[in-house]
CSV table of C-alpha atoms in Angstrom, one decimal:
chain,number,residue,atom,x,y,z
R,1,MET,CA,34.1,-64.7,-33.5
R,2,GLU,CA,32.3,-61.9,-33.3
R,3,ILE,CA,33.4,-59.0,-36.9
R,4,ALA,CA,35.7,-57.0,-34.9
R,5,HIS,CA,38.0,-59.1,-33.9
R,6,THR,CA,38.1,-61.1,-36.9
R,7,TYR,CA,39.4,-57.9,-38.9
R,8,ARG,CA,41.8,-57.6,-36.0
R,9,THR,CA,43.0,-61.0,-36.9
R,10,TYR,CA,43.1,-60.4,-40.8
R,11,LEU,CA,44.9,-57.1,-40.3
R,12,ASP,CA,47.4,-58.6,-37.6
R,13,LYS,CA,48.4,-61.3,-39.9
R,14,LEU,CA,48.2,-59.2,-43.1
R,15,THR,CA,50.6,-56.6,-41.6
R,16,VAL,CA,53.3,-59.9,-41.0
R,17,GLU,CA,52.5,-61.1,-44.6
R,18,ILE,CA,52.9,-57.7,-46.5
R,19,LYS,CA,55.3,-56.1,-44.0
R,20,LYS,CA,54.0,-53.1,-44.1
R,21,PRO,CA,52.3,-50.5,-41.2
R,22,GLU,CA,49.0,-51.3,-40.2
R,23,ALA,CA,48.0,-47.6,-41.7
R,24,GLU,CA,48.8,-48.3,-45.1
R,25,ILE,CA,47.5,-51.9,-45.2
R,26,ILE,CA,43.7,-50.2,-44.3
R,27,THR,CA,44.9,-47.0,-47.4
R,28,MET,CA,44.6,-50.3,-49.9
R,29,ALA,CA,41.3,-51.8,-48.3
R,30,LEU,CA,40.0,-49.1,-48.8
R,31,TYR,CA,41.2,-47.9,-52.3
R,32,VAL,CA,40.5,-52.5,-53.2
R,33,GLY,CA,37.4,-52.3,-51.5
R,34,LEU,CA,36.1,-48.8,-53.5
R,35,GLN,CA,37.4,-50.7,-57.1
R,36,GLN,CA,35.4,-53.4,-56.1
R,37,LEU,CA,32.0,-51.5,-54.9
R,38,TRP,CA,32.7,-49.4,-58.3
R,39,ARG,CA,33.1,-51.9,-60.6
R,40,GLU,CA,30.0,-53.9,-58.9
R,41,THR,CA,28.3,-51.0,-59.7
R,42,THR,CA,29.1,-50.9,-63.3
R,43,LEU,CA,28.2,-54.2,-63.9
R,44,LYS,CA,24.8,-53.6,-62.8
R,45,ARG,CA,24.2,-50.8,-64.6
R,46,TYR,CA,25.2,-53.0,-67.4
R,47,LEU,CA,23.1,-55.7,-66.5
R,48,HIS,CA,19.9,-53.6,-66.3
R,49,ASN,CA,20.7,-51.6,-69.3
R,50,GLU,CA,21.9,-48.6,-67.6
R,51,ILE,CA,24.4,-48.2,-69.6
R,52,SER,CA,25.8,-49.4,-73.3
R,53,ARG,CA,27.9,-52.7,-72.7
R,54,SER,CA,31.3,-50.3,-74.1
R,55,GLU,CA,31.0,-47.9,-71.5
R,56,ALA,CA,30.9,-50.4,-69.0
R,57,ILE,CA,34.1,-52.0,-71.1
R,58,GLU,CA,35.6,-49.4,-70.7
R,59,THR,CA,34.8,-48.8,-67.1
R,60,VAL,CA,35.7,-52.3,-65.3
R,61,GLY,CA,36.8,-54.1,-68.8
R,62,ILE,CA,36.1,-56.7,-70.8
R,63,ASP,CA,37.0,-59.6,-69.0
R,64,TRP,CA,34.6,-57.9,-66.1
R,65,VAL,CA,32.0,-57.8,-68.6
R,66,GLU,CA,32.3,-61.3,-70.3
R,67,LEU,CA,32.1,-62.5,-66.7
R,68,ALA,CA,29.0,-60.6,-66.1
R,69,GLU,CA,27.2,-62.0,-69.5
R,70,ARG,CA,27.9,-65.3,-68.5
R,71,GLN,CA,26.3,-65.5,-64.7
R,72,SER,CA,23.8,-63.4,-65.6
R,73,GLU,CA,22.8,-66.3,-68.5
R,74,ALA,CA,23.6,-68.6,-65.9
R,75,MET,CA,21.2,-67.2,-63.4
R,76,GLN,CA,18.6,-67.1,-66.5
R,77,GLU,CA,18.8,-70.6,-67.6
R,78,ASP,CA,18.4,-71.8,-63.9
R,79,LEU,CA,15.5,-69.6,-63.1
R,80,GLU,CA,14.1,-71.0,-66.5
R,81,TRP,CA,14.9,-74.2,-65.6
R,82,ALA,CA,13.1,-74.0,-62.1
R,83,LEU,CA,10.0,-72.1,-63.7
R,84,LYS,CA,8.8,-74.9,-66.1
R,85,ASP,CA,5.4,-77.3,-65.6
């Protein structure tokens, strides 16, 4: 299935489910997408020690910071296990 067709299908279904016009749904999608990109960028910067934990919490919230910490720790443990002799 081509990407444009998939997005069209999503948009059609959302207009029915949410009962809002396409333009409003597209605006909502842009807003949600920008929020997600900002959150991911902030968490990346935190995990790379470019910003403090408190700044990350202030920006995205403690729940997201703690989730990122747990995921990072799990990945490190998996990597250490995989690199064992």
